[in-house]
Amino acid sequence: TSAIAGLEIATALKPPLCTADSGLAKFDSAVFLSVCYLFILNAFFISLATYLVSVWLRFPRKAQIDVEQQVRVKRLIIAFALLISIPSAIIFLQVLTKLRFDRGVRNFVSKEISNGTRQSVRWEINETDAKNTLRVFTVGSEISPAETRELGTKMSSYGIRGLSLEIIPMNV
């Protein structure tokens, strides 16, 4: 029924509008602009899906347009779809890169630093100094400077590059 389609459209469009209000209230332009982009993205692709379903179901057209104008409209739709999809693709790649990096750090810490006599408590990336540092807080047996250097060379096999390693024992 049409109620289901209306509910789905409302579900896709209303949350960005509510969040945009929150961004405006807090004068947070980053939140406001990002949810406006999400709203435009949702609205465009809902409209595109509606158009494609109406063509697929062969609904009668209200007005006939010539072939040249149809081609121009189709090209415009494709160009706009690509244009508004580019930021989403960039954001997706950034998130994917961060997830892979975090997984690499978690695997490195759990497989290389934690063992039967030593356990990592937590880790953090320190980005305040000139060189980014992976700081791992451990309890149990201490790690020698030579072992720390050896562990530092193993980091690249986990997809962790551009970080120096610092092991911080928390033994009491």
mmCIF file with all atom_site columns, N, CA, C and O in Angstrom, residues 16-37:
data_model
loop_
_atom_site.group_PDB
_atom_site.id
_atom_site.type_symbol
_atom_site.label_atom_id
_atom_site.label_alt_id
_atom_site.label_comp_id
_atom_site.label_asym_id
_atom_site.label_entity_id
_atom_site.label_seq_id
_atom_site.pdbx_PDB_ins_code
_atom_site.Cartn_x
_atom_site.Cartn_y
_atom_site.Cartn_z
_atom_site.occupancy
_atom_site.B_iso_or_equiv
_atom_site.pdbx_formal_charge
_atom_site.auth_seq_id
_atom_site.auth_comp_id
_atom_site.auth_asym_id
_atom_site.auth_atom_id
_atom_site.pdbx_PDB_model_num
ATOM 1  N N  . PRO A 1 16 ? 17.331 13.281 9.309  1.00 0.00 ? 16 PRO A N  1
ATOM 2  C CA . PRO A 1 16 ? 18.287 14.350 8.971  1.00 0.00 ? 16 PRO A CA 1
ATOM 3  C C  . PRO A 1 16 ? 17.744 15.747 9.265  1.00 0.00 ? 16 PRO A C  1
ATOM 4  O O  . PRO A 1 16 ? 18.495 16.624 9.696  1.00 0.00 ? 16 PRO A O  1
ATOM 5  N N  . LEU A 1 17 ? 16.448 15.946 9.050  1.00 0.00 ? 17 LEU A N  1
ATOM 6  C CA . LEU A 1 17 ? 15.875 17.266 9.346  1.00 0.00 ? 17 LEU A CA 1
ATOM 7  C C  . LEU A 1 17 ? 15.915 17.569 10.835 1.00 0.00 ? 17 LEU A C  1
ATOM 8  O O  . LEU A 1 17 ? 16.213 18.699 11.244 1.00 0.00 ? 17 LEU A O  1
ATOM 9  N N  . CYS A 1 18 ? 15.618 16.570 11.657 1.00 0.00 ? 18 CYS A N  1
ATOM 10 C CA . CYS A 1 18 ? 15.666 16.780 13.117 1.00 0.00 ? 18 CYS A CA 1
ATOM 11 C C  . CYS A 1 18 ? 17.098 17.071 13.573 1.00 0.00 ? 18 CYS A C  1
ATOM 12 O O  . CYS A 1 18 ? 17.319 17.922 14.426 1.00 0.00 ? 18 CYS A O  1
ATOM 13 N N  . THR A 1 19 ? 18.049 16.360 13.002 1.00 0.00 ? 19 THR A N  1
ATOM 14 C CA . THR A 1 19 ? 19.452 16.584 13.358 1.00 0.00 ? 19 THR A CA 1
ATOM 15 C C  . THR A 1 19 ? 19.921 17.947 12.860 1.00 0.00 ? 19 THR A C  1
ATOM 16 O O  . THR A 1 19 ? 20.720 18.612 13.514 1.00 0.00 ? 19 THR A O  1
ATOM 17 N N  . ALA A 1 20 ? 19.430 18.376 11.704 1.00 0.00 ? 20 ALA A N  1
ATOM 18 C CA . ALA A 1 20 ? 19.771 19.705 11.197 1.00 0.00 ? 20 ALA A CA 1
ATOM 19 C C  . ALA A 1 20 ? 19.295 20.777 12.166 1.00 0.00 ? 20 ALA A C  1
ATOM 20 O O  . ALA A 1 20 ? 20.012 21.760 12.407 1.00 0.00 ? 20 ALA A O  1
ATOM 21 N N  . ASP A 1 21 ? 18.103 20.602 12.732 1.00 0.00 ? 21 ASP A N  1
ATOM 22 C CA . ASP A 1 21 ? 17.608 21.543 13.742 1.00 0.00 ? 21 ASP A CA 1
ATOM 23 C C  . ASP A 1 21 ? 18.551 21.612 14.936 1.00 0.00 ? 21 ASP A C  1
ATOM 24 O O  . ASP A 1 21 ? 18.833 22.687 15.456 1.00 0.00 ? 21 ASP A O  1
ATOM 25 N N  . SER A 1 22 ? 19.038 20.451 15.356 1.00 0.00 ? 22 SER A N  1
ATOM 26 C CA . SER A 1 22 ? 19.970 20.414 16.483 1.00 0.00 ? 22 SER A CA 1
ATOM 27 C C  . SER A 1 22 ? 21.267 21.126 16.125 1.00 0.00 ? 22 SER A C  1
ATOM 28 O O  . SER A 1 22 ? 21.826 21.857 16.945 1.00 0.00 ? 22 SER A O  1
ATOM 29 N N  . GLY A 1 23 ? 21.757 20.916 14.897 1.00 0.00 ? 23 GLY A N  1
ATOM 30 C CA . GLY A 1 23 ? 22.971 21.599 14.458 1.00 0.00 ? 23 GLY A CA 1
ATOM 31 C C  . GLY A 1 23 ? 22.794 23.104 14.415 1.00 0.00 ? 23 GLY A C  1
ATOM 32 O O  . GLY A 1 23 ? 23.696 23.856 14.770 1.00 0.00 ? 23 GLY A O  1
ATOM 33 N N  . LEU A 1 24 ? 21.615 23.544 13.972 1.00 0.00 ? 24 LEU A N  1
ATOM 34 C CA . LEU A 1 24 ? 21.333 24.986 13.959 1.00 0.00 ? 24 LEU A CA 1
ATOM 35 C C  . LEU A 1 24 ? 21.263 25.544 15.373 1.00 0.00 ? 24 LEU A C  1
ATOM 36 O O  . LEU A 1 24 ? 21.783 26.632 15.651 1.00 0.00 ? 24 LEU A O  1
ATOM 37 N N  . ALA A 1 25 ? 20.597 24.811 16.267 1.00 0.00 ? 25 ALA A N  1
ATOM 38 C CA . ALA A 1 25 ? 20.442 25.289 17.640 1.00 0.00 ? 25 ALA A CA 1
ATOM 39 C C  . ALA A 1 25 ? 21.783 25.430 18.344 1.00 0.00 ? 25 ALA A C  1
ATOM 40 O O  . ALA A 1 25 ? 21.971 26.335 19.155 1.00 0.00 ? 25 ALA A O  1
ATOM 41 N N  . LYS A 1 26 ? 22.725 24.553 18.023 1.00 0.00 ? 26 LYS A N  1
ATOM 42 C CA . LYS A 1 26 ? 24.037 24.590 18.667 1.00 0.00 ? 26 LYS A CA 1
ATOM 43 C C  . LYS A 1 26 ? 25.064 25.374 17.849 1.00 0.00 ? 26 LYS A C  1
ATOM 44 O O  . LYS A 1 26 ? 26.233 25.398 18.209 1.00 0.00 ? 26 LYS A O  1
ATOM 45 N N  . PHE A 1 27 ? 24.635 25.961 16.739 1.00 0.00 ? 27 PHE A N  1
ATOM 46 C CA . PHE A 1 27 ? 25.524 26.699 15.840 1.00 0.00 ? 27 PHE A CA 1
ATOM 47 C C  . PHE A 1 27 ? 26.690 25.824 15.377 1.00 0.00 ? 27 PHE A C  1
ATOM 48 O O  . PHE A 1 27 ? 27.824 26.291 15.272 1.00 0.00 ? 27 PHE A O  1
ATOM 49 N N  . ASP A 1 28 ? 26.400 24.559 15.112 1.00 0.00 ? 28 ASP A N  1
ATOM 50 C CA . ASP A 1 28 ? 27.412 23.604 14.645 1.00 0.00 ? 28 ASP A CA 1
ATOM 51 C C  . ASP A 1 28 ? 27.239 23.426 13.141 1.00 0.00 ? 28 ASP A C  1
ATOM 52 O O  . ASP A 1 28 ? 26.415 22.637 12.683 1.00 0.00 ? 28 ASP A O  1
ATOM 53 N N  . SER A 1 29 ? 28.016 24.170 12.372 1.00 0.00 ? 29 SER A N  1
ATOM 54 C CA . SER A 1 29 ? 27.848 24.147 10.919 1.00 0.00 ? 29 SER A CA 1
ATOM 55 C C  . SER A 1 29 ? 28.237 22.808 10.310 1.00 0.00 ? 29 SER A C  1
ATOM 56 O O  . SER A 1 29 ? 27.663 22.397 9.300  1.00 0.00 ? 29 SER A O  1
ATOM 57 N N  . ALA A 1 30 ? 29.198 22.087 10.918 1.00 0.00 ? 30 ALA A N  1
ATOM 58 C CA . ALA A 1 30 ? 29.607 20.790 10.377 1.00 0.00 ? 30 ALA A CA 1
ATOM 59 C C  . ALA A 1 30 ? 28.450 19.799 10.442 1.00 0.00 ? 30 ALA A C  1
ATOM 60 O O  . ALA A 1 30 ? 28.178 19.084 9.473  1.00 0.00 ? 30 ALA A O  1
ATOM 61 N N  . VAL A 1 31 ? 27.755 19.764 11.563 1.00 0.00 ? 31 VAL A N  1
ATOM 62 C CA . VAL A 1 31 ? 26.599 18.864 11.707 1.00 0.00 ? 31 VAL A CA 1
ATOM 63 C C  . VAL A 1 31 ? 25.499 19.295 10.749 1.00 0.00 ? 31 VAL A C  1
ATOM 64 O O  . VAL A 1 31 ? 24.914 18.470 10.037 1.00 0.00 ? 31 VAL A O  1
ATOM 65 N N  . PHE A 1 32 ? 25.218 20.592 10.710 1.00 0.00 ? 32 PHE A N  1
ATOM 66 C CA . PHE A 1 32 ? 24.146 21.085 9.856  1.00 0.00 ? 32 PHE A CA 1
ATOM 67 C C  . PHE A 1 32 ? 24.397 20.759 8.382  1.00 0.00 ? 32 PHE A C  1
ATOM 68 O O  . PHE A 1 32 ? 23.524 20.243 7.688  1.00 0.00 ? 32 PHE A O  1
ATOM 69 N N  . LEU A 1 33 ? 25.598 21.026 7.909  1.00 0.00 ? 33 LEU A N  1
ATOM 70 C CA . LEU A 1 33 ? 25.902 20.779 6.495  1.00 0.00 ? 33 LEU A CA 1
ATOM 71 C C  . LEU A 1 33 ? 25.923 19.289 6.162  1.00 0.00 ? 33 LEU A C  1
ATOM 72 O O  . LEU A 1 33 ? 25.465 18.880 5.093  1.00 0.00 ? 33 LEU A O  1
ATOM 73 N N  . SER A 1 34 ? 26.442 18.471 7.085  1.00 0.00 ? 34 SER A N  1
ATOM 74 C CA . SER A 1 34 ? 26.494 17.034 6.795  1.00 0.00 ? 34 SER A CA 1
ATOM 75 C C  . SER A 1 34 ? 25.099 16.413 6.758  1.00 0.00 ? 34 SER A C  1
ATOM 76 O O  . SER A 1 34 ? 24.822 15.576 5.897  1.00 0.00 ? 34 SER A O  1
ATOM 77 N N  . VAL A 1 35 ? 24.196 16.849 7.624  1.00 0.00 ? 35 VAL A N  1
ATOM 78 C CA . VAL A 1 35 ? 22.845 16.275 7.572  1.00 0.00 ? 35 VAL A CA 1
ATOM 79 C C  . VAL A 1 35 ? 22.036 16.869 6.425  1.00 0.00 ? 35 VAL A C  1
ATOM 80 O O  . VAL A 1 35 ? 21.151 16.198 5.896  1.00 0.00 ? 35 VAL A O  1
ATOM 81 N N  . CYS A 1 36 ? 22.339 18.098 6.018  1.00 0.00 ? 36 CYS A N  1
ATOM 82 C CA . CYS A 1 36 ? 21.686 18.634 4.818  1.00 0.00 ? 36 CYS A CA 1
ATOM 83 C C  . CYS A 1 36 ? 22.113 17.829 3.598  1.00 0.00 ? 36 CYS A C  1
ATOM 84 O O  . CYS A 1 36 ? 21.290 17.519 2.729  1.00 0.00 ? 36 CYS A O  1
ATOM 85 N N  . TYR A 1 37 ? 23.381 17.463 3.540  1.00 0.00 ? 37 TYR A N  1
ATOM 86 C CA . TYR A 1 37 ? 23.865 16.602 2.453  1.00 0.00 ? 37 TYR A CA 1
ATOM 87 C C  . TYR A 1 37 ? 23.149 15.253 2.487  1.00 0.00 ? 37 TYR A C  1
ATOM 88 O O  . TYR A 1 37 ? 22.710 14.749 1.452  1.00 0.00 ? 37 TYR A O  1
#
